[in-house]
mmCIF file of C-alpha atoms (C1' of nucleotides) in Angstrom:
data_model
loop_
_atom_site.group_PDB
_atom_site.id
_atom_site.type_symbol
_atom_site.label_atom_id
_atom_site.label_comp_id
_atom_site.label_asym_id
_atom_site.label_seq_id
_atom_site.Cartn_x
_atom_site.Cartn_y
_atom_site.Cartn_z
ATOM 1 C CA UNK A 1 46.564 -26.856 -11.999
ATOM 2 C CA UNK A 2 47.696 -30.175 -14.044
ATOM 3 C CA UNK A 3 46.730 -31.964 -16.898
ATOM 4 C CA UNK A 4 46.023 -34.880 -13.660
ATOM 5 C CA UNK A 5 42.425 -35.395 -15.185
ATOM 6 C CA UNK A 6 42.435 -37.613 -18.394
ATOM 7 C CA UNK A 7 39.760 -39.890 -17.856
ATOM 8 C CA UNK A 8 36.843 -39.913 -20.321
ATOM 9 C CA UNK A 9 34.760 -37.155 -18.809
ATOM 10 C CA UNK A 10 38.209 -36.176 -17.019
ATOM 11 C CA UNK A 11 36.714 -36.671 -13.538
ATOM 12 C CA UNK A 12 35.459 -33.496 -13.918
ATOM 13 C CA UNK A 13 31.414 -33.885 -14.258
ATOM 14 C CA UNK A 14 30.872 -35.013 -10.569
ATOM 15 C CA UNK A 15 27.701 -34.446 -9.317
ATOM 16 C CA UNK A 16 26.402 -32.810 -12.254
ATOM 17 C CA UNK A 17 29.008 -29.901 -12.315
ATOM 18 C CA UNK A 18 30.790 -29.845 -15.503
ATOM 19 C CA UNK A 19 33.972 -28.896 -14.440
ATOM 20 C CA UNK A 20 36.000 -28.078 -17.051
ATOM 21 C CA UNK A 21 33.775 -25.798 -17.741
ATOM 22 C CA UNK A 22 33.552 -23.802 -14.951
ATOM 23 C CA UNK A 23 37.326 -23.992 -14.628
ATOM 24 C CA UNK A 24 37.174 -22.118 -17.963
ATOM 25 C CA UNK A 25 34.826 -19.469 -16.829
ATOM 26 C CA UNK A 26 36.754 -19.313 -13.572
ATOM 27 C CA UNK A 27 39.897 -18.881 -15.110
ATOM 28 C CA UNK A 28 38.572 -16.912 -17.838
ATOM 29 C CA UNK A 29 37.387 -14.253 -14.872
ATOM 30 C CA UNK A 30 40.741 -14.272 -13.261
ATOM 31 C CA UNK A 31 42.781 -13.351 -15.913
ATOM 32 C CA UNK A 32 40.468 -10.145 -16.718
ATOM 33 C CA UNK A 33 40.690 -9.352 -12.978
ATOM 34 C CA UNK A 34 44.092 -9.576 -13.456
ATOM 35 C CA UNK A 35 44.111 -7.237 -16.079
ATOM 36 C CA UNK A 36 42.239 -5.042 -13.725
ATOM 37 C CA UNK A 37 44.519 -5.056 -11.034
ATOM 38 C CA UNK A 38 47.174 -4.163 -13.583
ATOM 39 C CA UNK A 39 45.754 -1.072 -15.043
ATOM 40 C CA UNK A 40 44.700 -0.250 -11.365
ATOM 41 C CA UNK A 41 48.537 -0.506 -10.776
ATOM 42 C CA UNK A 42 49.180 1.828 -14.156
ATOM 43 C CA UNK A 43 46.722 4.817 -12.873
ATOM 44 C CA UNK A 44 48.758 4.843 -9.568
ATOM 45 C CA UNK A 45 51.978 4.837 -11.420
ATOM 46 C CA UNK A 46 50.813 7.835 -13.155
ATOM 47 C CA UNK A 47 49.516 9.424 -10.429
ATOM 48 C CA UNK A 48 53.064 9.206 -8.891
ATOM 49 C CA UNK A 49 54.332 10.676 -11.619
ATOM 50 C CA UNK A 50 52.384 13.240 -11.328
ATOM 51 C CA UNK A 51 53.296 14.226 -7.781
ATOM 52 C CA UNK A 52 56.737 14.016 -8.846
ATOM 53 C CA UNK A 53 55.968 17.250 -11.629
ATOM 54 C CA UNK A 54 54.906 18.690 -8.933
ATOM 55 C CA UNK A 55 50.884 18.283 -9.092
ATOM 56 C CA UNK A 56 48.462 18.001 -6.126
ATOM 57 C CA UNK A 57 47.062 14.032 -6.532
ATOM 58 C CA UNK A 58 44.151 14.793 -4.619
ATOM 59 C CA UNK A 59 43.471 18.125 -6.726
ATOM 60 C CA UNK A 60 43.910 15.371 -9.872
ATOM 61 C CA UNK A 61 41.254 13.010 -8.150
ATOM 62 C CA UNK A 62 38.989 15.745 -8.000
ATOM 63 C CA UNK A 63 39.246 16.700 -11.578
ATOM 64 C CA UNK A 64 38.580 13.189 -12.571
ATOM 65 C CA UNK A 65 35.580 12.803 -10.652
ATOM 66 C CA UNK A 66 34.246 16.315 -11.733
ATOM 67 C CA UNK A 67 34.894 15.109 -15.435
ATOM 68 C CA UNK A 68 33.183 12.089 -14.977
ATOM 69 C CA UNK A 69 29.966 13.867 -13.649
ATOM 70 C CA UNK A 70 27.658 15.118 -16.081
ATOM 71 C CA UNK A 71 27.942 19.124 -16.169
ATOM 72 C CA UNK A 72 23.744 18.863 -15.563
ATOM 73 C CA UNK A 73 24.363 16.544 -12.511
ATOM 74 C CA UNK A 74 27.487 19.177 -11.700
ATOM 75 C CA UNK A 75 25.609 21.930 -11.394
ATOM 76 C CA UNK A 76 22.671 20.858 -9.587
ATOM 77 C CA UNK A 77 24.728 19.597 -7.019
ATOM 78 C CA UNK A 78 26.484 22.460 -6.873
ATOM 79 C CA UNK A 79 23.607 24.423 -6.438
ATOM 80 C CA UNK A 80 21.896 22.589 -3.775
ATOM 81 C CA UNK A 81 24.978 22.561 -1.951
ATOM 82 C CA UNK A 82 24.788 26.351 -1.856
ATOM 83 C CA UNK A 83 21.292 26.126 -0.931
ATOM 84 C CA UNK A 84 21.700 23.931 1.838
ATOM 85 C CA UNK A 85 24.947 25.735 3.189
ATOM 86 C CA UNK A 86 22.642 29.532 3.203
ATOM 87 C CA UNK A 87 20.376 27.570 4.948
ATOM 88 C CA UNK A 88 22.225 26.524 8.052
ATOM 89 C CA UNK A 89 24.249 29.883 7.928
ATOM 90 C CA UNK A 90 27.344 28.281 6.510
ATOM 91 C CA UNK A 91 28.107 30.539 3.323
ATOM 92 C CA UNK B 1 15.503 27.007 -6.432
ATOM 93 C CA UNK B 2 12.623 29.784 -6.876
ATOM 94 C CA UNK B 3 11.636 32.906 -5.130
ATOM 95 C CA UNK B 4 8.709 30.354 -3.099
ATOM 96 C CA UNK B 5 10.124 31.636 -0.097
ATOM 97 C CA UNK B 6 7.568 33.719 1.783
ATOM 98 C CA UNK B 7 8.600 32.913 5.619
ATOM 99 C CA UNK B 8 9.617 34.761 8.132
ATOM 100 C CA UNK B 9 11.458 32.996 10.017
ATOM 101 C CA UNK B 10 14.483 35.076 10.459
ATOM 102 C CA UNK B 11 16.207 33.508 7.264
ATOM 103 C CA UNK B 12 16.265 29.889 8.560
ATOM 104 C CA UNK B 13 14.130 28.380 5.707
ATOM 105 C CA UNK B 14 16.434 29.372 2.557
ATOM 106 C CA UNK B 15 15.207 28.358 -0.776
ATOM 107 C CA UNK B 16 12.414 26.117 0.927
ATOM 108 C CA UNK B 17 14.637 24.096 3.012
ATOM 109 C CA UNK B 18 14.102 23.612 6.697
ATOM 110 C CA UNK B 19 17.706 25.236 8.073
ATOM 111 C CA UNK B 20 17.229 24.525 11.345
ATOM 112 C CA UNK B 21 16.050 21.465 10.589
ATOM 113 C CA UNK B 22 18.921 20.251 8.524
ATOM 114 C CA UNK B 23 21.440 22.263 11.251
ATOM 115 C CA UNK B 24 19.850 20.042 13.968
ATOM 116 C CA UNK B 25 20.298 16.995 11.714
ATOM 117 C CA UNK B 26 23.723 17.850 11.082
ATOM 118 C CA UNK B 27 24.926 18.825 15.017
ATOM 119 C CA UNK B 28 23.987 15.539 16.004
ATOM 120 C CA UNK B 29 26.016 13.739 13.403
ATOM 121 C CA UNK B 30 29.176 15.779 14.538
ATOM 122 C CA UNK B 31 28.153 15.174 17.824
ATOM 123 C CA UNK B 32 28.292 11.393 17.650
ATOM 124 C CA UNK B 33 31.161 11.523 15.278
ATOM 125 C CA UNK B 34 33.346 13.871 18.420
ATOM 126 C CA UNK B 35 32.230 10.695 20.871
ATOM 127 C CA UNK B 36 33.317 8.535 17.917
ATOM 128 C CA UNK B 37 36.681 9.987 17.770
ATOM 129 C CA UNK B 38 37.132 9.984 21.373
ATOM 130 C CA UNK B 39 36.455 6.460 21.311
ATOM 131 C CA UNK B 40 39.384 6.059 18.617
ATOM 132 C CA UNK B 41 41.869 8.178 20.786
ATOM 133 C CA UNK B 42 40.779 5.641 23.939
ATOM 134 C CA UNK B 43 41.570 2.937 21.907
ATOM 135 C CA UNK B 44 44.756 4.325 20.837
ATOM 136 C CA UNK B 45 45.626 4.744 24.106
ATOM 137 C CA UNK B 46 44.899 1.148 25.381
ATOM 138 C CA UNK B 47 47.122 0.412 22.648
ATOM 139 C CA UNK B 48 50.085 2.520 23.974
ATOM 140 C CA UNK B 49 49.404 1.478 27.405
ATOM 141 C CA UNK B 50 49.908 -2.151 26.451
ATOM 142 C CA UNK B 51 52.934 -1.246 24.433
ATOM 143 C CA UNK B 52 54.209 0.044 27.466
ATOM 144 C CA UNK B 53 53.791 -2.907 29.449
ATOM 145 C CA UNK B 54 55.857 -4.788 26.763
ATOM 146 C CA UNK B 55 53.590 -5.826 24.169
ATOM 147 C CA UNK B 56 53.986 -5.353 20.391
ATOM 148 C CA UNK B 57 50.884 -3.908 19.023
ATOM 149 C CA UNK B 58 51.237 -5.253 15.803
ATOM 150 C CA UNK B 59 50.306 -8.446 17.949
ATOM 151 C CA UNK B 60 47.445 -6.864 19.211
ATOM 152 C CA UNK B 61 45.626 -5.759 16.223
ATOM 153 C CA UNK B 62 46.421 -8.987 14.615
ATOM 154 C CA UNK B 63 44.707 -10.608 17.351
ATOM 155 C CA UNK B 64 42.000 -7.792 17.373
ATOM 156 C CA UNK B 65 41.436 -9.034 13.568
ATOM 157 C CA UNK B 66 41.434 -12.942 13.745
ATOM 158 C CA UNK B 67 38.852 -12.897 16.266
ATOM 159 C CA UNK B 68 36.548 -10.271 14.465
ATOM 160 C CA UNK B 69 37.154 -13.051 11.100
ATOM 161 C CA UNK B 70 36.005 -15.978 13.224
ATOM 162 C CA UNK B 71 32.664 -15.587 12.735
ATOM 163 C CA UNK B 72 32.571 -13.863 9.456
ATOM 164 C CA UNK B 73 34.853 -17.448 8.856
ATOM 165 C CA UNK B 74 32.554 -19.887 10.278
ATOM 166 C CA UNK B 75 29.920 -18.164 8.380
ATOM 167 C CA UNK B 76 31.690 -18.185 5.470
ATOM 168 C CA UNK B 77 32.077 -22.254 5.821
ATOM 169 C CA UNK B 78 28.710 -22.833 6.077
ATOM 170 C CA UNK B 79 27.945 -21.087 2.965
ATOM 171 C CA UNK B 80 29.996 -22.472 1.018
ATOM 172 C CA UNK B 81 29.507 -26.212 2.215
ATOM 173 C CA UNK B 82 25.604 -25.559 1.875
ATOM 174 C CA UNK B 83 26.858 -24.099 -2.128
ATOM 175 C CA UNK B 84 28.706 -26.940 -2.789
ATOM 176 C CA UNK B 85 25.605 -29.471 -1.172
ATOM 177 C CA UNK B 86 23.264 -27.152 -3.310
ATOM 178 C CA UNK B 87 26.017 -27.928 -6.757
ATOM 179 C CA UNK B 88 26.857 -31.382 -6.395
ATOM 180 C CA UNK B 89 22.553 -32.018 -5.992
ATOM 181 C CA UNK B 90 22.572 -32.471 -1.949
ATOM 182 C CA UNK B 91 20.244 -30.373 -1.371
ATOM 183 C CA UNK C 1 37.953 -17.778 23.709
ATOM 184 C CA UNK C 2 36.672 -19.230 26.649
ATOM 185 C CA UNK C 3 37.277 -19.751 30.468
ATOM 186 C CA UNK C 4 38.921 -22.795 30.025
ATOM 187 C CA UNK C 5 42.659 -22.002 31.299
ATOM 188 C CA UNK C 6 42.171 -21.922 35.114
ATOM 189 C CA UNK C 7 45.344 -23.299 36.432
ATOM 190 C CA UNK C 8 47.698 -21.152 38.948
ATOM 191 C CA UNK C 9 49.018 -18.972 36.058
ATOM 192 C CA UNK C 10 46.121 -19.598 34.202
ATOM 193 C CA UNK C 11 47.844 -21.470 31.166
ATOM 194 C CA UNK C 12 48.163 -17.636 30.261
ATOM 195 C CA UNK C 13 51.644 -17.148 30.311
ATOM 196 C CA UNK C 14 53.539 -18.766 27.741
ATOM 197 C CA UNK C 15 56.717 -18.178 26.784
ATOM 198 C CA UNK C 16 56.545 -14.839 28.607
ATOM 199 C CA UNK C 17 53.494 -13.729 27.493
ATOM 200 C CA UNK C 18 51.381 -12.037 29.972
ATOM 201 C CA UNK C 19 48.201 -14.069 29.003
ATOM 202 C CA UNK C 20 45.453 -12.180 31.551
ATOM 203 C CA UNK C 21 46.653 -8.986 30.584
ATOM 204 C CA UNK C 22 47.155 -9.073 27.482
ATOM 205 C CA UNK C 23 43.347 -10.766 27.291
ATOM 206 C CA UNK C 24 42.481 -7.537 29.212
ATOM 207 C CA UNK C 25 43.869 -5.308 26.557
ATOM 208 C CA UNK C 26 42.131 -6.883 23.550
ATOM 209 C CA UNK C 27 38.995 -7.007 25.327
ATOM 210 C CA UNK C 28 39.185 -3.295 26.698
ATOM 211 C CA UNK C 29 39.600 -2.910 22.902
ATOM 212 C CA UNK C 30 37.252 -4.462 21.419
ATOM 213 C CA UNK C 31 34.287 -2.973 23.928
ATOM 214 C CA UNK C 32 35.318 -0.080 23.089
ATOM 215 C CA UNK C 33 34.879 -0.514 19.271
ATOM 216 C CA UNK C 34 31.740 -2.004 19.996
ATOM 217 C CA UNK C 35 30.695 1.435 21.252
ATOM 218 C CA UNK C 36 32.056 2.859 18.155
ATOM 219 C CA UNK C 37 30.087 0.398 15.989
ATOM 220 C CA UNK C 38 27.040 1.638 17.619
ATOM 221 C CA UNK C 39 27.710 5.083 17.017
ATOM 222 C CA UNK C 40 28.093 4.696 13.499
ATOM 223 C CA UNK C 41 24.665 3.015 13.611
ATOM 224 C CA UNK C 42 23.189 5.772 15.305
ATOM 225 C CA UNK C 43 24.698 8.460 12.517
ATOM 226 C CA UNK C 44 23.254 6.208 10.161
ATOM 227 C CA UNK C 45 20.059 6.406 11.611
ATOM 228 C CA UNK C 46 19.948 9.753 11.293
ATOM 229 C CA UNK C 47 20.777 9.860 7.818
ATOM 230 C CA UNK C 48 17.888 7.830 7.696
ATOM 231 C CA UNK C 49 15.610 10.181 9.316
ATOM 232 C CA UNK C 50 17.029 13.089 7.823
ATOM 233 C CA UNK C 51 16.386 11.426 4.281
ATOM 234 C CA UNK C 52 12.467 10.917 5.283
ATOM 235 C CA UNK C 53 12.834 14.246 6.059
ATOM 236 C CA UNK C 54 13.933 15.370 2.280
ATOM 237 C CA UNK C 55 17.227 15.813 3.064
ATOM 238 C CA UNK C 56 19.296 14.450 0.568
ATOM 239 C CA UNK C 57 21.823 12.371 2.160
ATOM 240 C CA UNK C 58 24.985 13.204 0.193
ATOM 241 C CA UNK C 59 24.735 16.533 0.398
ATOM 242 C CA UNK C 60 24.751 16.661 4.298
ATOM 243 C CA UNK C 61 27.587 14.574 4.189
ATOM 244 C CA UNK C 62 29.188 17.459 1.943
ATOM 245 C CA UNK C 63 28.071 19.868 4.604
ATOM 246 C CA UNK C 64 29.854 17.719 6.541
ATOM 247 C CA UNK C 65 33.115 17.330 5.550
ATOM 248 C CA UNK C 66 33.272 20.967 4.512
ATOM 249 C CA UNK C 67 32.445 22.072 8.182
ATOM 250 C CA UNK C 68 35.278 19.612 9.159
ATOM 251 C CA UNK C 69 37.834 21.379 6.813
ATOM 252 C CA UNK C 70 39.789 24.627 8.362
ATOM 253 C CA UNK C 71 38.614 27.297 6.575
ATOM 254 C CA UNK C 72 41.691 28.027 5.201
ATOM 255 C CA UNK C 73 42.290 24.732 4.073
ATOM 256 C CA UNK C 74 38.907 25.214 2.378
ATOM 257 C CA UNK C 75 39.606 28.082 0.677
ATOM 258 C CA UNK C 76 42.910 27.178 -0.638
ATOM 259 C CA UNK C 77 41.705 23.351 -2.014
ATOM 260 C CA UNK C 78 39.236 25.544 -3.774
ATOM 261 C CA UNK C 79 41.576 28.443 -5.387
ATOM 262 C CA UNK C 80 43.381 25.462 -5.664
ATOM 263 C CA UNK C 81 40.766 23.424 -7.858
ATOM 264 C CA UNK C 82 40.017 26.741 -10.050
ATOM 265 C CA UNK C 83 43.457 26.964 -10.736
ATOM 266 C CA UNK C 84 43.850 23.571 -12.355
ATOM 267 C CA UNK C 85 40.258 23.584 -13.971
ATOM 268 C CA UNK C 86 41.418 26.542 -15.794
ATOM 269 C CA UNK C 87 44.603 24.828 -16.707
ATOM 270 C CA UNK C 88 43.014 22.237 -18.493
ATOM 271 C CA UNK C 89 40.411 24.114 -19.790
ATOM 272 C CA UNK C 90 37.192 23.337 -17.833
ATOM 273 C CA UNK C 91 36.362 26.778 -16.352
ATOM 274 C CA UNK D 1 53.721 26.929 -7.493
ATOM 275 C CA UNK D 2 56.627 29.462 -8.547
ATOM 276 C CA UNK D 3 56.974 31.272 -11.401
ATOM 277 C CA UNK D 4 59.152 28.827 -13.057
ATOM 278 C CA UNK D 5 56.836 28.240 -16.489
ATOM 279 C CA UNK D 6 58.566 30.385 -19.074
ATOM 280 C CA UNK D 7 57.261 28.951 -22.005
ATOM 281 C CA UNK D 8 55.259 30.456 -24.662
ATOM 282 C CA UNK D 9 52.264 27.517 -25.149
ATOM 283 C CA UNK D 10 49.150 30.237 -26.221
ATOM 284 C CA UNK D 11 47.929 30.036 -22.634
ATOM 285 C CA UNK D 12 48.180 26.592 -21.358
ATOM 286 C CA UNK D 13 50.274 27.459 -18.670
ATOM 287 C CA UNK D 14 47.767 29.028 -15.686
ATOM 288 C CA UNK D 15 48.623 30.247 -12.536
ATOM 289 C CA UNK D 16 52.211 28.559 -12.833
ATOM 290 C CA UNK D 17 50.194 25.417 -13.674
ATOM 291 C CA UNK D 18 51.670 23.296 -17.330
ATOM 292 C CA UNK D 19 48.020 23.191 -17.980
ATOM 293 C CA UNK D 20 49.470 20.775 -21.356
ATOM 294 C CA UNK D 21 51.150 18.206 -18.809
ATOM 295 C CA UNK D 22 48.231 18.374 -16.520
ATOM 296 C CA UNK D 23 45.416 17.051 -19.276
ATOM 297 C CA UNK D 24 47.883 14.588 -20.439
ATOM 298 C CA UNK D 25 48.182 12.817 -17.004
ATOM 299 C CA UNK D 26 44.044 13.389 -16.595
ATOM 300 C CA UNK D 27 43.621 12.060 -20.154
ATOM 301 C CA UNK D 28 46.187 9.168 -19.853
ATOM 302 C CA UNK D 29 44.155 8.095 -16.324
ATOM 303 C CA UNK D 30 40.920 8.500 -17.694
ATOM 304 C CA UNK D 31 41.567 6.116 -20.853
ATOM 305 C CA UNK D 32 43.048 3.497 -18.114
ATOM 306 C CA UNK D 33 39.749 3.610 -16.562
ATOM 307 C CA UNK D 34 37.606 3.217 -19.442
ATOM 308 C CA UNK D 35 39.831 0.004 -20.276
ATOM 309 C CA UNK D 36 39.193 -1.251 -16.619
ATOM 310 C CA UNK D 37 35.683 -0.505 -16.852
ATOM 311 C CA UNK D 38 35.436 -2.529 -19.887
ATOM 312 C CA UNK D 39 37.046 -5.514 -18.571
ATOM 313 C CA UNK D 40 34.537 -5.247 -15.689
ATOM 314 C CA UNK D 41 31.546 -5.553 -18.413
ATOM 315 C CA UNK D 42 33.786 -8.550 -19.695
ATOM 316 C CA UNK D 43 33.773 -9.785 -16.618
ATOM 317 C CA UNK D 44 29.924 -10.002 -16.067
ATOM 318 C CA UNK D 45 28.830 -11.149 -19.606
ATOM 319 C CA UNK D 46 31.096 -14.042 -19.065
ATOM 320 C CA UNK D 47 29.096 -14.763 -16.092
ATOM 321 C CA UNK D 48 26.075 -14.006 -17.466
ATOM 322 C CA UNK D 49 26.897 -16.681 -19.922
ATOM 323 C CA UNK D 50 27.907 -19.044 -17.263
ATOM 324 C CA UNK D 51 24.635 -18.590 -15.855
ATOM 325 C CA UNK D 52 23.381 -19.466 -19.331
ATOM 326 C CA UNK D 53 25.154 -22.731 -19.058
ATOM 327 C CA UNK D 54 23.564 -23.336 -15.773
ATOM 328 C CA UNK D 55 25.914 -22.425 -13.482
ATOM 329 C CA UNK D 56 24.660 -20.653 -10.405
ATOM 330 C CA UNK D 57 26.999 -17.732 -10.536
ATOM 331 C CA UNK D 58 26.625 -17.367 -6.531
ATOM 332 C CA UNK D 59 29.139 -19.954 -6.742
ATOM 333 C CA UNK D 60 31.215 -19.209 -9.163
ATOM 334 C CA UNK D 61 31.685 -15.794 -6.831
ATOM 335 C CA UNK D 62 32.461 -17.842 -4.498
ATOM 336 C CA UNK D 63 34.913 -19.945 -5.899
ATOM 337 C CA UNK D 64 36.845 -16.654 -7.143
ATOM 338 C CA UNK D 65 37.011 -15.941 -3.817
ATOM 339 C CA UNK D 66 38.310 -18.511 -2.249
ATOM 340 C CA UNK D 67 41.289 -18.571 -5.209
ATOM 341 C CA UNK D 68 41.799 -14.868 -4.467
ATOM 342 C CA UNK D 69 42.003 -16.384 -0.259
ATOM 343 C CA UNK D 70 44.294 -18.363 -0.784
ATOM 344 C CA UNK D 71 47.534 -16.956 -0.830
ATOM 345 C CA UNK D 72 46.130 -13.733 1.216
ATOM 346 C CA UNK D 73 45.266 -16.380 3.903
ATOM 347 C CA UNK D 74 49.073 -18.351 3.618
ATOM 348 C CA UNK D 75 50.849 -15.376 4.055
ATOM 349 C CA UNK D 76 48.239 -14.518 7.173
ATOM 350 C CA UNK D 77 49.502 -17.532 8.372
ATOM 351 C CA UNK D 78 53.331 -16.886 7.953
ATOM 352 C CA UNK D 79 52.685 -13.915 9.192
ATOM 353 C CA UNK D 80 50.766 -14.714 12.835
ATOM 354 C CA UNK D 81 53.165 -17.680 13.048
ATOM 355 C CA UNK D 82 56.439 -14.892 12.615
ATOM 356 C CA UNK D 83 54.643 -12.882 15.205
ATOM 357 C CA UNK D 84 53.564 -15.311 17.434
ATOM 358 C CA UNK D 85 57.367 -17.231 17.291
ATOM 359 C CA UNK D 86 58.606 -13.196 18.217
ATOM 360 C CA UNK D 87 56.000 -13.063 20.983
ATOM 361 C CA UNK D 88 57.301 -16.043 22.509
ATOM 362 C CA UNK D 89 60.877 -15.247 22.281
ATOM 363 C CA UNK D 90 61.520 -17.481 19.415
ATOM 364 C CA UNK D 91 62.645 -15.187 16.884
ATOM 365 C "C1'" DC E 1 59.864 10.199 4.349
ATOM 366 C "C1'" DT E 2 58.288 5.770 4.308
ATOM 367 C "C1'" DG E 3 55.163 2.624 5.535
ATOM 368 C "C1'" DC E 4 50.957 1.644 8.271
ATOM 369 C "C1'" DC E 5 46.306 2.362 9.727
ATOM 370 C "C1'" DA E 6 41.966 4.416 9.500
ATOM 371 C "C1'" DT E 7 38.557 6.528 6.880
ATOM 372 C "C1'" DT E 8 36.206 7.332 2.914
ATOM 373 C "C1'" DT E 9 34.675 6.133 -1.453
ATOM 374 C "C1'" DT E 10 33.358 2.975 -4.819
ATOM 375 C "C1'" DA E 11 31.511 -1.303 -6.860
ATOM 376 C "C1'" DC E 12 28.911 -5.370 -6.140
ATOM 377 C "C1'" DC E 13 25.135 -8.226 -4.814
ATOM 378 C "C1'" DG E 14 20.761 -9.459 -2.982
ATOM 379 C "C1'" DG E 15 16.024 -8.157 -1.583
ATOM 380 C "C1'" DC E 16 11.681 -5.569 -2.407
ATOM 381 C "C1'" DG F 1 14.611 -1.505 -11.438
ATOM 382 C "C1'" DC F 2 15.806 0.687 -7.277
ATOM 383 C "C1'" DC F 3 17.570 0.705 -2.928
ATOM 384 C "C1'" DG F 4 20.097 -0.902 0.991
ATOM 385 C "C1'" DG F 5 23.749 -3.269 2.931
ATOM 386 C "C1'" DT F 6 28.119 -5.375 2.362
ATOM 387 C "C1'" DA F 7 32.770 -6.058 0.736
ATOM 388 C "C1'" DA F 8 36.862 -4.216 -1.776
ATOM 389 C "C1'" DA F 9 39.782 -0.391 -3.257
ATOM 390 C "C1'" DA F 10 41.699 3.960 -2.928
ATOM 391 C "C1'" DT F 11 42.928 7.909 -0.433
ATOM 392 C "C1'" DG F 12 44.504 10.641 3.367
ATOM 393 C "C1'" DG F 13 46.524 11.139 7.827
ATOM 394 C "C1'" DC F 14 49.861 9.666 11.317
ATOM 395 C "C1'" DA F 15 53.570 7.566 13.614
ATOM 396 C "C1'" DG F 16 58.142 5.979 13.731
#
DNA sequence: CTGCCATTTTACCGGC
DNA sequence: GCCGGTAAAATGGCAG
């Protein structure tokens, strides 16, 4: 966390790992997770607010995941779905 | 998906799948998934039982959850000493 | 973990704990979600078998969850859906 | 769900639904998860080119791990000690 | 009605 | 490169 390691190859390189720069990837990775996390928090936030209109969340989740299927892959599931609920006497 | 379907078996075998087949397939899944349940609903009560006897099931399931990590844990140790060996060239 | 606490009380009760019993409880517990564990390997199993069958997997989990849904709920999720596809646009 | 949508939008408003409002909160979610999905890709070209350094990015998984442990694992802690200082009458 | 727990879904990682 | 299993996140249901 500190500036502790000043020594000529900062005590870092032990064993062959070069530390500072894996600290720099590590840290690197955690701030984009962070950023992650954050818009994760944003899309709930929304969400909320869109329960508070008055919208169905789940309903919402379902129209995301429709969008994000192709209308090819849509349909064919659709269709197979039909298929397989005629066949066991479920339509 | 075509008019292939030359059977007669009573209209089991809808667009070319196997419906009582797939119905069999799909009773036994509910089937294990009602003794699943139960199982949930006997734990449940275990858990109401012992809150009745004076214990605080938040206790319980904490203890319930450390000893289902102790292995995963230990594992966990011994991966990451035998990464570490591996990076600092004890292998 | 183990059997080592075999004086009069056992070493189990401290400070008012009822060590044996509560013991009992977590271990009631966990065989029981042992049981559970195995069910859910059996479902998965056949999945499995269903898949070598030509099934495809995800849509028998559809099946499913639709034949776990009230048909009422059903129907109304689904008048539900149409409603806000049309609002937006995606009929 | 009532009939409280007087406006005059050309059509937008279906079924009671502000179709308008609706796509704004889908549209506003869906460009949050494009921006998370990106940072995800960020996320593996920078290990990708930590793996082009010659860093074994098993490792480096692990290591972002562990950080992310860390304070889950402390507050664990706290947390069994609260309950176990409660259990034992020494809240 | 709020928070908790369980389930389900999704993304990741390793093996084939 | 695909598939399977595993681990994390999100969602839904339930109890208090």
């Amino acid at each position: 966390m500190s500036d502790e390691n000043q020594n000529s190859d900062g005590g870092n390189n032990v064993g062959g790992i070069a530390g500072d720069h894996l600290r720099s990837f590590i840290e690197r990775i955690e701030r984009l997770e962070e950023e992650k996390k954050a818009l994760s928090e944003d899309i709930k936030e929304i969400k909320n607010e869109a329960k508070g209109t008055g919208f169905d969340v789940k309903i919402i989740n379902k129209l995301l995941s429709l969008r994000k299927m192709e209308d090819h892959d849509r349909l064919e599931q659709e269709e197979i779905l039909e298929l397989y609920k005629r066949a066991i006497g479920m339509e």
